[in-house]
Tab-separated table of C-alpha atoms in Angstrom:
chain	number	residue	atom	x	y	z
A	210	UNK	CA	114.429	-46.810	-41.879
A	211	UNK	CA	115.198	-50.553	-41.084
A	212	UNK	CA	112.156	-51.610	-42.830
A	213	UNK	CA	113.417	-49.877	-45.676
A	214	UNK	CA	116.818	-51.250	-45.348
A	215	UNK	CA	114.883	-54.873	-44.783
A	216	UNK	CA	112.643	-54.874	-47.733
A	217	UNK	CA	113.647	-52.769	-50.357
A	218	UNK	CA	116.563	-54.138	-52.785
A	219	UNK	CA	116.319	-50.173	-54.628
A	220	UNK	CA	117.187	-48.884	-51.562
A	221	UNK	CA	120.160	-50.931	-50.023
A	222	UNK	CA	121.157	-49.564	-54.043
A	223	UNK	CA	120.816	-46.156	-52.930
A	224	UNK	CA	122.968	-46.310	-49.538
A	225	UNK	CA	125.678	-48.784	-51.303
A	226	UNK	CA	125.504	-46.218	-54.480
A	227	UNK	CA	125.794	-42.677	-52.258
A	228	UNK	CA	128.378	-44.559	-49.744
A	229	UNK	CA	130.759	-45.206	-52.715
A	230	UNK	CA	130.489	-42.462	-54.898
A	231	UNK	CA	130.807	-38.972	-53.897
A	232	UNK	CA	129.295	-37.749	-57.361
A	233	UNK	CA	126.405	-40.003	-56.592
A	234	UNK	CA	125.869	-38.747	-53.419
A	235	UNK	CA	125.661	-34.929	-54.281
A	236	UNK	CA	123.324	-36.070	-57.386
A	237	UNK	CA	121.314	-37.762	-55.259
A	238	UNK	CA	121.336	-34.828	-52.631
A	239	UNK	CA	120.718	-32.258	-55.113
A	240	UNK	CA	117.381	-34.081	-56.299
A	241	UNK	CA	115.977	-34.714	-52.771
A	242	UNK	CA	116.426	-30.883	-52.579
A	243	UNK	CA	115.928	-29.866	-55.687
A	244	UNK	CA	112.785	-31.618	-57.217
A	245	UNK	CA	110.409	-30.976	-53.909
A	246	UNK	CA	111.581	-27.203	-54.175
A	247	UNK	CA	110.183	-27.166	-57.625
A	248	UNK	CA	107.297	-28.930	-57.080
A	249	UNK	CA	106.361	-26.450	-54.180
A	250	UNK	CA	107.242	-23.431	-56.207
A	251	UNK	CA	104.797	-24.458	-58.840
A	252	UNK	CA	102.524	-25.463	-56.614
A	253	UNK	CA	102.688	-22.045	-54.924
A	254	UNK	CA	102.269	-20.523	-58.360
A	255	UNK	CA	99.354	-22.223	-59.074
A	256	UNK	CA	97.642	-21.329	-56.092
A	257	UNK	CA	98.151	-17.971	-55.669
A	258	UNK	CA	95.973	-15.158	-56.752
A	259	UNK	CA	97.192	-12.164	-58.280
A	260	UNK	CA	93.599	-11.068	-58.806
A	261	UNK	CA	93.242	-7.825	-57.082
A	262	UNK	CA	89.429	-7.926	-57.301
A	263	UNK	CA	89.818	-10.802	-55.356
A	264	UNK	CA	92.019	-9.300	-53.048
A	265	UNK	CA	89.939	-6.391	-52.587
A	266	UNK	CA	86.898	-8.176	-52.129
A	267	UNK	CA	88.322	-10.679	-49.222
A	268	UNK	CA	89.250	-7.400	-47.512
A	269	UNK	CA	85.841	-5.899	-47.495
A	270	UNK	CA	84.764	-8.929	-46.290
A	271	UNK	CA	87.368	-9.465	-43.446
A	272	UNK	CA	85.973	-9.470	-39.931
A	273	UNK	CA	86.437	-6.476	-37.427
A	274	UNK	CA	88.803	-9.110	-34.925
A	275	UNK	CA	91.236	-9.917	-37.889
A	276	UNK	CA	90.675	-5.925	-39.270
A	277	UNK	CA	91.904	-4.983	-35.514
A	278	UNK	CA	95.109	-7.434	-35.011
A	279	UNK	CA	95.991	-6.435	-38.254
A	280	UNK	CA	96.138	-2.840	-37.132
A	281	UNK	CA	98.062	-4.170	-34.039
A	282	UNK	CA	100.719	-6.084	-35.389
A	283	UNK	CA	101.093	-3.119	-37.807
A	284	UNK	CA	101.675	-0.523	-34.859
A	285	UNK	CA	103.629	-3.306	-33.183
A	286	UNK	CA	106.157	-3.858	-35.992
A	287	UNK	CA	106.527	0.030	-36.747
A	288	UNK	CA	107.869	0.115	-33.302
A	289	UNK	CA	110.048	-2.307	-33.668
A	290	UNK	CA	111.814	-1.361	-36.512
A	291	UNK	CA	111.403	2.241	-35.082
A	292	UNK	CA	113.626	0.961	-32.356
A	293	UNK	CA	116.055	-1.274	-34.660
A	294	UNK	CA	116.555	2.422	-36.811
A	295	UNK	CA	117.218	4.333	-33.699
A	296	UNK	CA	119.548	1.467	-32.395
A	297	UNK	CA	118.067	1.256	-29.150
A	298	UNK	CA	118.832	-1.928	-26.897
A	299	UNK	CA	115.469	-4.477	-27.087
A	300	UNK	CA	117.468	-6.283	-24.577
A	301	UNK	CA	115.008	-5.342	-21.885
A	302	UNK	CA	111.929	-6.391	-24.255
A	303	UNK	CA	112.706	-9.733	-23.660
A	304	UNK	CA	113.875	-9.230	-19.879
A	305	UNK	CA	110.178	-7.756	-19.413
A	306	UNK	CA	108.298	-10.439	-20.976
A	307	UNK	CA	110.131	-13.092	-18.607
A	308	UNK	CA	108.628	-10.997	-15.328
A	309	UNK	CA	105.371	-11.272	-17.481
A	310	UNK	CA	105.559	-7.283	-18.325
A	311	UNK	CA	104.762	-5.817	-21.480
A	312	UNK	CA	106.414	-3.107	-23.624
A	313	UNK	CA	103.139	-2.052	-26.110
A	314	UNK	CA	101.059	-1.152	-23.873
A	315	UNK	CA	101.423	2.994	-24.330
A	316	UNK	CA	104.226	4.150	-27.553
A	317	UNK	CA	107.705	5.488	-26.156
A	318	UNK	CA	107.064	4.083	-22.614
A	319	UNK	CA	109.429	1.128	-22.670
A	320	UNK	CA	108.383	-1.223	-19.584
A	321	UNK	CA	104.931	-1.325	-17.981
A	322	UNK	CA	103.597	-3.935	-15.560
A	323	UNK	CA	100.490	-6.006	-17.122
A	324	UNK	CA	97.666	-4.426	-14.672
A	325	UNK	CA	95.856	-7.429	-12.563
A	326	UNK	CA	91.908	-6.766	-12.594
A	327	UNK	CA	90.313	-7.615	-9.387
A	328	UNK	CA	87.431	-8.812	-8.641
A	329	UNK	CA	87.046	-7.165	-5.474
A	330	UNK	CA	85.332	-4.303	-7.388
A	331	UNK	CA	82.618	-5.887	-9.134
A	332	UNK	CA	81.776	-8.046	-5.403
A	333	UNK	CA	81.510	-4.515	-3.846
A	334	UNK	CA	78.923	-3.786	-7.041
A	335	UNK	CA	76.892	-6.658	-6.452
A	336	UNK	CA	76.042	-5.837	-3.046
């Protein structure tokens, strides 16, 4: 900002100009918020489809890994708002996942330990 302050004249205007004037400074606020949120909205406008042949087609096309966490975060979020509905404490969700347990891994069983694989099994194959 010292550059700024340094070498442009317009904007030791702007600090002087928003320092004085209270008006100014809501003006100026308003169209540093204002103007970027339009230019995004129309941006976003532009760029989004509403085709649904589109749509449909990009889902045909989808591949099985994006087809299956879709399905996850689907069953995932259904049980999570199941839970908000019923008003159950989530508390322990979060106490879980700091001991590095999960709460997904069956439906209605609230905390299960993440099973370690060993690899003593598969060295007891080999030989």
């Amino acid at each position: 900002m010292s550059i700024l302050w340094e070498k442009s004249e317009t904007w030791r205007w702007i600090v002087r100009k928003t320092r004085d004037s209270k008006p100014f400074f809501f003006a100026f606020a308003t169209v540093c918020g204002v103007v970027p949120g339009v230019i995004g909205y129309c941006v976003m406008q532009i760029t989004n489809s509403g085709n649904p042949e589109l749509e449909a087609r990009l889902r045909q096309t989808a591949r099985p890994e994006s087809l299956a966490m879709g399905k996850v975060n689907k069953e995932r979020l259904a049980e999570y708002l199941g839970e908000l509905k019923r008003k159950e404490d989530t508390n322990d969700r979060y106490v879980a996942a700091l001991r590095g347990e999960t709460l997904t891994r069956k439906p209605y069983v609230r905390i299960q330990p993440i099973t370690k694989q060993s690899d003593t099994g598969t060295v007891k194959d080999q030989k």
